[in-house]
PDB file of C-alpha atoms in Angstrom:
ATOM      1  CA  UNK X   1      37.856  29.047 -23.160  1.00 96.00           C
ATOM      2  CA  UNK X   2      37.352  25.737 -21.345  1.00 98.00           C
ATOM      3  CA  UNK X   3      36.043  22.921 -23.245  1.00 98.00           C
ATOM      4  CA  UNK X   4      35.179  20.012 -20.898  1.00 98.00           C
ATOM      5  CA  UNK X   5      35.806  16.283 -22.419  1.00 98.00           C
ATOM      6  CA  UNK X   6      33.875  13.730 -21.183  1.00 98.00           C
ATOM      7  CA  UNK X   7      35.261  10.455 -22.013  1.00 98.00           C
ATOM      8  CA  UNK X   8      32.931   7.653 -21.020  1.00 98.00           C
ATOM      9  CA  UNK X   9      32.533   4.134 -22.291  1.00 97.00           C
ATOM     10  CA  UNK X  10      28.644   5.032 -22.422  1.00 98.00           C
ATOM     11  CA  UNK X  11      27.400   6.994 -24.884  1.00 97.00           C
ATOM     12  CA  UNK X  12      24.354   7.562 -22.905  1.00 98.00           C
ATOM     13  CA  UNK X  13      26.116   8.164 -19.839  1.00 98.00           C
ATOM     14  CA  UNK X  14      28.440  11.177 -21.472  1.00 98.00           C
ATOM     15  CA  UNK X  15      25.482  12.515 -23.007  1.00 98.00           C
ATOM     16  CA  UNK X  16      23.570  12.719 -19.675  1.00 98.00           C
ATOM     17  CA  UNK X  17      26.068  14.065 -17.891  1.00 98.00           C
ATOM     18  CA  UNK X  18      26.663  16.820 -20.309  1.00 98.00           C
ATOM     19  CA  UNK X  19      23.217  17.887 -20.296  1.00 97.00           C
ATOM     20  CA  UNK X  20      23.635  17.699 -16.212  1.00 97.00           C
ATOM     21  CA  UNK X  21      26.569  20.292 -16.542  1.00 98.00           C
ATOM     22  CA  UNK X  22      25.119  22.523 -19.304  1.00 97.00           C
ATOM     23  CA  UNK X  23      22.237  23.271 -16.799  1.00 95.00           C
ATOM     24  CA  UNK X  24      24.676  25.049 -14.486  1.00 94.00           C
ATOM     25  CA  UNK X  25      27.259  26.042 -16.715  1.00 93.00           C
ATOM     26  CA  UNK X  26      25.427  27.828 -19.829  1.00 90.00           C
ATOM     27  CA  UNK X  27      27.631  30.419 -20.497  1.00 91.00           C
ATOM     28  CA  UNK X  28      28.795  29.008 -24.419  1.00 91.00           C
ATOM     29  CA  UNK X  29      31.387  32.006 -24.174  1.00 93.00           C
ATOM     30  CA  UNK X  30      33.124  30.825 -21.931  1.00 95.00           C
ATOM     31  CA  UNK X  31      33.143  26.276 -21.494  1.00 97.00           C
ATOM     32  CA  UNK X  32      32.115  24.301 -24.016  1.00 98.00           C
ATOM     33  CA  UNK X  33      30.665  20.320 -22.355  1.00 98.00           C
ATOM     34  CA  UNK X  34      31.871  17.928 -25.338  1.00 98.00           C
ATOM     35  CA  UNK X  35      30.831  14.419 -24.128  1.00 98.00           C
ATOM     36  CA  UNK X  36      32.507  11.878 -26.479  1.00 97.00           C
ATOM     37  CA  UNK X  37      30.834   8.543 -25.231  1.00 96.00           C
ATOM     38  CA  UNK X  38      30.706   5.232 -26.591  1.00 95.00           C
ATOM     39  CA  UNK X  39      32.314   3.347 -29.398  1.00 93.00           C
ATOM     40  CA  UNK X  40      31.608   4.228 -33.254  1.00 89.00           C
ATOM     41  CA  UNK X  41      29.004   2.341 -33.535  1.00 92.00           C
ATOM     42  CA  UNK X  42      27.230   3.683 -30.272  1.00 90.00           C
ATOM     43  CA  UNK X  43      27.831   0.202 -28.558  1.00 96.00           C
ATOM     44  CA  UNK X  44      29.998   0.305 -24.820  1.00 97.00           C
ATOM     45  CA  UNK X  45      33.332   1.064 -25.538  1.00 96.00           C
ATOM     46  CA  UNK X  46      35.731   3.741 -26.283  1.00 94.00           C
ATOM     47  CA  UNK X  47      37.455   5.294 -29.539  1.00 94.00           C
ATOM     48  CA  UNK X  48      40.562   7.183 -29.655  1.00 96.00           C
ATOM     49  CA  UNK X  49      39.957   8.615 -33.101  1.00 96.00           C
ATOM     50  CA  UNK X  50      36.731  10.312 -31.711  1.00 96.00           C
ATOM     51  CA  UNK X  51      39.067  11.730 -28.863  1.00 97.00           C
ATOM     52  CA  UNK X  52      41.555  12.831 -30.840  1.00 98.00           C
ATOM     53  CA  UNK X  53      39.187  14.422 -33.481  1.00 97.00           C
ATOM     54  CA  UNK X  54      37.856  16.449 -30.113  1.00 98.00           C
ATOM     55  CA  UNK X  55      41.618  17.445 -28.907  1.00 98.00           C
ATOM     56  CA  UNK X  56      42.134  18.831 -32.613  1.00 98.00           C
ATOM     57  CA  UNK X  57      39.010  21.484 -31.984  1.00 98.00           C
ATOM     58  CA  UNK X  58      41.020  23.029 -29.553  1.00 97.00           C
ATOM     59  CA  UNK X  59      41.717  26.306 -30.581  1.00 96.00           C
ATOM     60  CA  UNK X  60      44.696  28.433 -29.979  1.00 95.00           C
ATOM     61  CA  UNK X  61      44.150  30.199 -26.368  1.00 94.00           C
ATOM     62  CA  UNK X  62      41.638  27.671 -25.519  1.00 97.00           C
ATOM     63  CA  UNK X  63      42.193  24.259 -22.931  1.00 98.00           C
ATOM     64  CA  UNK X  64      40.806  20.614 -23.212  1.00 98.00           C
ATOM     65  CA  UNK X  65      39.582  19.367 -19.653  1.00 98.00           C
ATOM     66  CA  UNK X  66      40.045  15.549 -19.807  1.00 98.00           C
ATOM     67  CA  UNK X  67      37.896  13.018 -17.714  1.00 98.00           C
ATOM     68  CA  UNK X  68      37.481   9.603 -18.215  1.00 98.00           C
ATOM     69  CA  UNK X  69      35.286   7.521 -16.790  1.00 97.00           C
ATOM     70  CA  UNK X  70      37.292   3.812 -16.216  1.00 94.00           C
ATOM     71  CA  UNK X  71      39.967   1.858 -17.312  1.00 90.00           C
ATOM     72  CA  UNK X  72      40.126   1.745 -21.196  1.00 91.00           C
ATOM     73  CA  UNK X  73      38.556   4.959 -21.714  1.00 94.00           C
ATOM     74  CA  UNK X  74      41.640   6.307 -19.661  1.00 95.00           C
ATOM     75  CA  UNK X  75      44.096   4.536 -22.391  1.00 95.00           C
ATOM     76  CA  UNK X  76      41.894   5.377 -25.008  1.00 96.00           C
ATOM     77  CA  UNK X  77      42.504   9.352 -24.266  1.00 97.00           C
ATOM     78  CA  UNK X  78      46.031   8.528 -23.439  1.00 97.00           C
ATOM     79  CA  UNK X  79      46.426   7.127 -27.027  1.00 97.00           C
ATOM     80  CA  UNK X  80      44.679   9.834 -28.600  1.00 98.00           C
ATOM     81  CA  UNK X  81      47.410  12.620 -26.878  1.00 98.00           C
ATOM     82  CA  UNK X  82      50.497  10.377 -28.049  1.00 97.00           C
ATOM     83  CA  UNK X  83      48.698  10.824 -31.935  1.00 97.00           C
ATOM     84  CA  UNK X  84      48.730  15.096 -31.871  1.00 97.00           C
ATOM     85  CA  UNK X  85      51.486  16.079 -33.694  1.00 94.00           C
ATOM     86  CA  UNK X  86      51.165  19.758 -32.401  1.00 96.00           C
ATOM     87  CA  UNK X  87      53.428  20.309 -29.407  1.00 96.00           C
ATOM     88  CA  UNK X  88      51.406  23.612 -28.990  1.00 97.00           C
ATOM     89  CA  UNK X  89      48.371  22.073 -28.738  1.00 97.00           C
ATOM     90  CA  UNK X  90      49.345  19.039 -26.414  1.00 97.00           C
ATOM     91  CA  UNK X  91      49.788  21.950 -23.449  1.00 97.00           C
ATOM     92  CA  UNK X  92      46.525  23.034 -23.832  1.00 98.00           C
ATOM     93  CA  UNK X  93      45.176  19.167 -23.389  1.00 98.00           C
ATOM     94  CA  UNK X  94      45.170  18.694 -19.693  1.00 98.00           C
ATOM     95  CA  UNK X  95      44.199  15.446 -17.890  1.00 98.00           C
ATOM     96  CA  UNK X  96      42.210  15.882 -14.690  1.00 98.00           C
ATOM     97  CA  UNK X  97      42.309  12.844 -12.127  1.00 97.00           C
ATOM     98  CA  UNK X  98      38.912  13.331 -10.483  1.00 97.00           C
ATOM     99  CA  UNK X  99      36.094  11.523 -10.625  1.00 97.00           C
ATOM    100  CA  UNK X 100      33.851  11.621 -13.880  1.00 98.00           C
ATOM    101  CA  UNK X 101      30.941  13.029 -12.873  1.00 98.00           C
ATOM    102  CA  UNK X 102      31.943  15.429  -9.392  1.00 98.00           C
ATOM    103  CA  UNK X 103      34.834  16.410 -11.244  1.00 98.00           C
ATOM    104  CA  UNK X 104      33.760  17.325 -14.491  1.00 98.00           C
ATOM    105  CA  UNK X 105      30.375  18.829 -12.650  1.00 98.00           C
ATOM    106  CA  UNK X 106      32.783  21.420 -10.542  1.00 97.00           C
ATOM    107  CA  UNK X 107      35.214  21.949 -13.576  1.00 98.00           C
ATOM    108  CA  UNK X 108      32.121  23.311 -15.614  1.00 98.00           C
ATOM    109  CA  UNK X 109      30.595  25.145 -13.176  1.00 97.00           C
ATOM    110  CA  UNK X 110      33.792  27.360 -12.010  1.00 97.00           C
ATOM    111  CA  UNK X 111      34.862  27.485 -15.952  1.00 97.00           C
ATOM    112  CA  UNK X 112      31.952  30.229 -16.142  1.00 97.00           C
ATOM    113  CA  UNK X 113      33.741  32.186 -13.706  1.00 96.00           C
ATOM    114  CA  UNK X 114      37.209  31.870 -15.164  1.00 96.00           C
ATOM    115  CA  UNK X 115      39.621  30.949 -17.793  1.00 95.00           C
ATOM    116  CA  UNK X 116      42.413  29.835 -16.146  1.00 97.00           C
ATOM    117  CA  UNK X 117      42.721  26.151 -16.733  1.00 98.00           C
ATOM    118  CA  UNK X 118      44.822  25.622 -13.248  1.00 98.00           C
ATOM    119  CA  UNK X 119      42.294  27.005 -11.105  1.00 98.00           C
ATOM    120  CA  UNK X 120      39.241  25.045 -12.813  1.00 98.00           C
ATOM    121  CA  UNK X 121      41.334  21.904 -12.741  1.00 98.00           C
ATOM    122  CA  UNK X 122      41.623  22.560  -8.748  1.00 98.00           C
ATOM    123  CA  UNK X 123      38.430  22.767  -7.798  1.00 97.00           C
ATOM    124  CA  UNK X 124      37.753  19.600  -9.764  1.00 97.00           C
ATOM    125  CA  UNK X 125      39.920  17.506  -7.668  1.00 97.00           C
ATOM    126  CA  UNK X 126      38.625  18.839  -4.741  1.00 95.00           C
ATOM    127  CA  UNK X 127      35.964  16.986  -5.369  1.00 93.00           C
ATOM    128  CA  UNK X 128      37.589  13.999  -4.456  1.00 91.00           C
ATOM    129  CA  UNK X 129      37.851  15.093  -0.765  1.00 90.00           C
ATOM    130  CA  UNK X 130      34.245  16.078  -0.659  1.00 91.00           C
ATOM    131  CA  UNK X 131      31.968  14.663   1.373  1.00 94.00           C
ATOM    132  CA  UNK X 132      28.628  13.790   0.669  1.00 95.00           C
ATOM    133  CA  UNK X 133      27.098  12.434   3.630  1.00 89.00           C
ATOM    134  CA  UNK X 134      27.661  12.980   7.203  1.00 77.00           C
TER     135      UNK X 134
ATOM    136  CA  UNK Q   1      22.436 -10.388  -2.968  1.00 96.00           C
ATOM    137  CA  UNK Q   2      23.434  -6.731  -3.370  1.00 98.00           C
ATOM    138  CA  UNK Q   3      21.395  -4.051  -4.809  1.00 98.00           C
ATOM    139  CA  UNK Q   4      23.463  -1.064  -6.284  1.00 98.00           C
ATOM    140  CA  UNK Q   5      21.178   2.003  -6.701  1.00 98.00           C
ATOM    141  CA  UNK Q   6      22.393   4.802  -9.078  1.00 98.00           C
ATOM    142  CA  UNK Q   7      20.671   7.930  -7.959  1.00 98.00           C
ATOM    143  CA  UNK Q   8      21.220  10.667 -10.678  1.00 98.00           C
ATOM    144  CA  UNK Q   9      19.617  13.963 -11.949  1.00 97.00           C
ATOM    145  CA  UNK Q  10      19.930  12.486 -15.580  1.00 98.00           C
ATOM    146  CA  UNK Q  11      17.853   9.590 -16.648  1.00 97.00           C
ATOM    147  CA  UNK Q  12      20.277   8.900 -19.640  1.00 98.00           C
ATOM    148  CA  UNK Q  13      23.049   8.821 -17.249  1.00 98.00           C
ATOM    149  CA  UNK Q  14      21.887   6.329 -14.752  1.00 98.00           C
ATOM    150  CA  UNK Q  15      20.677   4.149 -17.616  1.00 98.00           C
ATOM    151  CA  UNK Q  16      24.116   4.346 -19.462  1.00 98.00           C
ATOM    152  CA  UNK Q  17      26.049   3.641 -16.084  1.00 98.00           C
ATOM    153  CA  UNK Q  18      24.176   0.764 -15.423  1.00 98.00           C
ATOM    154  CA  UNK Q  19      24.602  -0.636 -18.738  1.00 97.00           C
ATOM    155  CA  UNK Q  20      28.045  -0.291 -18.300  1.00 97.00           C
ATOM    156  CA  UNK Q  21      28.486  -2.141 -14.741  1.00 98.00           C
ATOM    157  CA  UNK Q  22      26.230  -4.965 -15.575  1.00 97.00           C
ATOM    158  CA  UNK Q  23      28.595  -5.606 -18.486  1.00 95.00           C
ATOM    159  CA  UNK Q  24      31.123  -6.535 -15.842  1.00 94.00           C
ATOM    160  CA  UNK Q  25      28.845  -7.577 -13.167  1.00 93.00           C
ATOM    161  CA  UNK Q  26      26.224  -9.829 -15.313  1.00 91.00           C
ATOM    162  CA  UNK Q  27      25.860 -12.169 -12.159  1.00 91.00           C
ATOM    163  CA  UNK Q  28      22.285 -11.613 -11.755  1.00 90.00           C
ATOM    164  CA  UNK Q  29      22.055 -13.848  -8.789  1.00 93.00           C
ATOM    165  CA  UNK Q  30      24.614 -12.112  -6.782  1.00 96.00           C
ATOM    166  CA  UNK Q  31      23.996  -8.608  -8.331  1.00 97.00           C
ATOM    167  CA  UNK Q  32      21.688  -5.973  -9.263  1.00 98.00           C
ATOM    168  CA  UNK Q  33      22.186  -2.935 -10.662  1.00 98.00           C
ATOM    169  CA  UNK Q  34      19.214  -0.178 -10.261  1.00 98.00           C
ATOM    170  CA  UNK Q  35      19.643   3.172 -12.315  1.00 98.00           C
ATOM    171  CA  UNK Q  36      16.905   5.913 -10.429  1.00 97.00           C
ATOM    172  CA  UNK Q  37      17.296   8.900 -12.942  1.00 96.00           C
ATOM    173  CA  UNK Q  38      15.868  12.047 -13.368  1.00 95.00           C
ATOM    174  CA  UNK Q  39      12.459  13.454 -12.113  1.00 93.00           C
ATOM    175  CA  UNK Q  40       8.940  11.730 -12.276  1.00 89.00           C
ATOM    176  CA  UNK Q  41       8.714  13.279 -16.227  1.00 92.00           C
ATOM    177  CA  UNK Q  42      12.050  11.767 -17.209  1.00 90.00           C
ATOM    178  CA  UNK Q  43      13.611  15.584 -16.782  1.00 96.00           C
ATOM    179  CA  UNK Q  44      16.897  16.595 -15.166  1.00 96.00           C
ATOM    180  CA  UNK Q  45      15.897  16.520 -11.667  1.00 96.00           C
ATOM    181  CA  UNK Q  46      15.752  13.766  -8.629  1.00 94.00           C
ATOM    182  CA  UNK Q  47      12.346  11.953  -7.033  1.00 94.00           C
ATOM    183  CA  UNK Q  48      12.655  11.086  -3.553  1.00 96.00           C
ATOM    184  CA  UNK Q  49       9.319   8.910  -4.210  1.00 96.00           C
ATOM    185  CA  UNK Q  50      11.312   6.524  -6.463  1.00 96.00           C
ATOM    186  CA  UNK Q  51      14.219   6.125  -4.832  1.00 97.00           C
ATOM    187  CA  UNK Q  52      11.599   5.382  -1.749  1.00 98.00           C
ATOM    188  CA  UNK Q  53      10.326   3.205  -4.257  1.00 97.00           C
ATOM    189  CA  UNK Q  54      13.557   1.320  -5.035  1.00 98.00           C
ATOM    190  CA  UNK Q  55      14.675   0.961  -1.226  1.00 98.00           C
ATOM    191  CA  UNK Q  56      11.276  -0.932  -0.712  1.00 98.00           C
ATOM    192  CA  UNK Q  57      12.245  -3.820  -2.979  1.00 98.00           C
ATOM    193  CA  UNK Q  58      15.458  -4.277  -0.725  1.00 97.00           C
ATOM    194  CA  UNK Q  59      14.069  -8.055   0.391  1.00 96.00           C
ATOM    195  CA  UNK Q  60      15.099  -9.441   3.595  1.00 95.00           C
ATOM    196  CA  UNK Q  61      18.965 -10.769   3.448  1.00 94.00           C
ATOM    197  CA  UNK Q  62      19.693  -8.187   1.083  1.00 97.00           C
ATOM    198  CA  UNK Q  63      21.234  -4.851   1.355  1.00 98.00           C
ATOM    199  CA  UNK Q  64      20.576  -1.513  -1.008  1.00 98.00           C
ATOM    200  CA  UNK Q  65      23.833   0.391  -1.471  1.00 98.00           C
ATOM    201  CA  UNK Q  66      23.360   4.181  -2.451  1.00 98.00           C
ATOM    202  CA  UNK Q  67      25.657   5.987  -4.960  1.00 98.00           C
ATOM    203  CA  UNK Q  68      24.506   9.508  -5.900  1.00 98.00           C
ATOM    204  CA  UNK Q  69      25.855  11.941  -8.325  1.00 97.00           C
ATOM    205  CA  UNK Q  70      25.609  15.736  -6.475  1.00 94.00           C
ATOM    206  CA  UNK Q  71      23.280  17.991  -4.346  1.00 90.00           C
ATOM    207  CA  UNK Q  72      19.944  17.422  -4.610  1.00 91.00           C
ATOM    208  CA  UNK Q  73      20.283  14.161  -5.529  1.00 94.00           C
ATOM    209  CA  UNK Q  74      21.599  13.515  -2.088  1.00 95.00           C
ATOM    210  CA  UNK Q  75      19.446  15.124  -0.390  1.00 95.00           C
ATOM    211  CA  UNK Q  76      16.571  12.985  -2.284  1.00 96.00           C
ATOM    212  CA  UNK Q  77      17.982   9.764  -1.347  1.00 97.00           C
ATOM    213  CA  UNK Q  78      18.585  11.031   2.251  1.00 97.00           C
ATOM    214  CA  UNK Q  79      14.780  12.045   2.426  1.00 97.00           C
ATOM    215  CA  UNK Q  80      13.383   8.778   0.843  1.00 98.00           C
ATOM    216  CA  UNK Q  81      15.231   7.102   4.088  1.00 98.00           C
ATOM    217  CA  UNK Q  82      13.808   9.426   6.475  1.00 97.00           C
ATOM    218  CA  UNK Q  83      10.486   8.342   4.751  1.00 97.00           C
ATOM    219  CA  UNK Q  84      11.402   4.540   5.218  1.00 97.00           C
ATOM    220  CA  UNK Q  85       9.371   3.008   8.395  1.00 94.00           C
ATOM    221  CA  UNK Q  86      10.626  -0.222   8.950  1.00 96.00           C
ATOM    222  CA  UNK Q  87      13.771  -0.381  10.761  1.00 96.00           C
ATOM    223  CA  UNK Q  88      14.869  -3.503  10.190  1.00 97.00           C
ATOM    224  CA  UNK Q  89      14.921  -2.453   6.409  1.00 97.00           C
ATOM    225  CA  UNK Q  90      16.880   0.886   7.324  1.00 97.00           C
ATOM    226  CA  UNK Q  91      19.519  -1.440   8.236  1.00 97.00           C
ATOM    227  CA  UNK Q  92      19.744  -2.773   5.094  1.00 98.00           C
ATOM    228  CA  UNK Q  93      19.959   0.527   2.756  1.00 98.00           C
ATOM    229  CA  UNK Q  94      23.416   2.003   2.919  1.00 98.00           C
ATOM    230  CA  UNK Q  95      24.385   5.442   1.620  1.00 98.00           C
ATOM    231  CA  UNK Q  96      28.250   5.043  -0.108  1.00 98.00           C
ATOM    232  CA  UNK Q  97      30.289   7.978   0.213  1.00 97.00           C
ATOM    233  CA  UNK Q  98      32.121   7.649  -3.265  1.00 97.00           C
ATOM    234  CA  UNK Q  99      31.936   9.125  -6.624  1.00 97.00           C
ATOM    235  CA  UNK Q 100      29.342   7.627  -8.715  1.00 98.00           C
ATOM    236  CA  UNK Q 101      30.727   5.760 -11.367  1.00 98.00           C
ATOM    237  CA  UNK Q 102      34.053   4.671 -10.178  1.00 98.00           C
ATOM    238  CA  UNK Q 103      32.365   3.887  -6.603  1.00 98.00           C
ATOM    239  CA  UNK Q 104      29.199   2.233  -7.951  1.00 98.00           C
ATOM    240  CA  UNK Q 105      31.179   0.217 -10.987  1.00 98.00           C
ATOM    241  CA  UNK Q 106      33.882  -1.159  -8.346  1.00 97.00           C
ATOM    242  CA  UNK Q 107      30.738  -2.337  -6.204  1.00 98.00           C
ATOM    243  CA  UNK Q 108      29.140  -3.743  -8.904  1.00 98.00           C
ATOM    244  CA  UNK Q 109      31.932  -6.021  -9.722  1.00 97.00           C
ATOM    245  CA  UNK Q 110      33.200  -6.741  -6.312  1.00 97.00           C
ATOM    246  CA  UNK Q 111      29.605  -7.418  -5.523  1.00 97.00           C
ATOM    247  CA  UNK Q 112      29.657 -10.395  -7.681  1.00 97.00           C
ATOM    248  CA  UNK Q 113      32.296 -12.256  -5.483  1.00 96.00           C
ATOM    249  CA  UNK Q 114      30.698 -12.004  -2.497  1.00 96.00           C
ATOM    250  CA  UNK Q 115      27.305 -10.802  -0.545  1.00 95.00           C
ATOM    251  CA  UNK Q 116      29.046  -9.003   2.584  1.00 97.00           C
ATOM    252  CA  UNK Q 117      28.165  -5.503   2.212  1.00 98.00           C
ATOM    253  CA  UNK Q 118      30.849  -4.065   4.188  1.00 98.00           C
ATOM    254  CA  UNK Q 119      33.546  -5.726   1.563  1.00 98.00           C
ATOM    255  CA  UNK Q 120      31.777  -4.123  -1.930  1.00 98.00           C
ATOM    256  CA  UNK Q 121      31.316  -0.824   0.292  1.00 98.00           C
ATOM    257  CA  UNK Q 122      35.348  -0.731   1.200  1.00 98.00           C
ATOM    258  CA  UNK Q 123      36.114  -1.555  -2.343  1.00 97.00           C
ATOM    259  CA  UNK Q 124      33.557   1.168  -3.823  1.00 97.00           C
ATOM    260  CA  UNK Q 125      35.073   3.420  -1.086  1.00 97.00           C
ATOM    261  CA  UNK Q 126      39.017   2.679  -2.410  1.00 95.00           C
ATOM    262  CA  UNK Q 127      37.988   4.101  -5.885  1.00 93.00           C
ATOM    263  CA  UNK Q 128      38.352   7.404  -4.066  1.00 91.00           C
ATOM    264  CA  UNK Q 129      42.235   6.751  -3.693  1.00 90.00           C
ATOM    265  CA  UNK Q 130      42.875   5.505  -7.098  1.00 91.00           C
ATOM    266  CA  UNK Q 131      45.066   7.525  -9.738  1.00 94.00           C
ATOM    267  CA  UNK Q 132      43.614   7.421 -13.384  1.00 95.00           C
ATOM    268  CA  UNK Q 133      46.592   8.782 -14.800  1.00 89.00           C
ATOM    269  CA  UNK Q 134      50.251   8.283 -14.074  1.00 77.00           C
TER     270      UNK Q 134
END
């Protein structure tokens, strides 16, 4: 199972994006979409402890692919990663250097067809070079 | 004045992203952040008529830069553009082929310092090549 983590400064953004992806990636046996948005009190910001909590939910054999918005959400996710003590778990957390919305959407859709994290990451990275307009 | 239009399938995503950008781009004399999210009834989807409504609010001398999420939101924005009758207005609507969150955020921040649409678009496009992780 692939878990797609959406780390954003905004709780509403992460929740809305999760809804959008779930509409196209509804097979819950294959993919889980996990919004991690906002600071602890729901205001704009990011919270490394909440990201760590989600990292720790990655079960054996599963992978968590991490998508971030900008700046300090990236730092929060990286701090959370550094706090992981289980080296085996660390290997199953993968940061994806793709745009949050476009990348996570592509990942979610592909993850309904494969559990190979590299394949899913490749599709997410492809979103960087896709043209939106003619 | 630069207007940054956020066209998304999700009302929550567009609203959350607008909040995020406004925090860093709060000079309302320079930049307006305009979320256009969801279908008419607030569910997931896009509505060309609402996009057109926002296009039509672009005053003389101002520019609307359009950022979309994926698929049919792009088509909705393009349909809305095709419905514009005023050729002068059309020139002040610019589609930006950048990631929704990262591109619109960069655009909003830069638009607090310049009203030159080309300069703002250039910075937004730059977000495509920026690395998030080492």
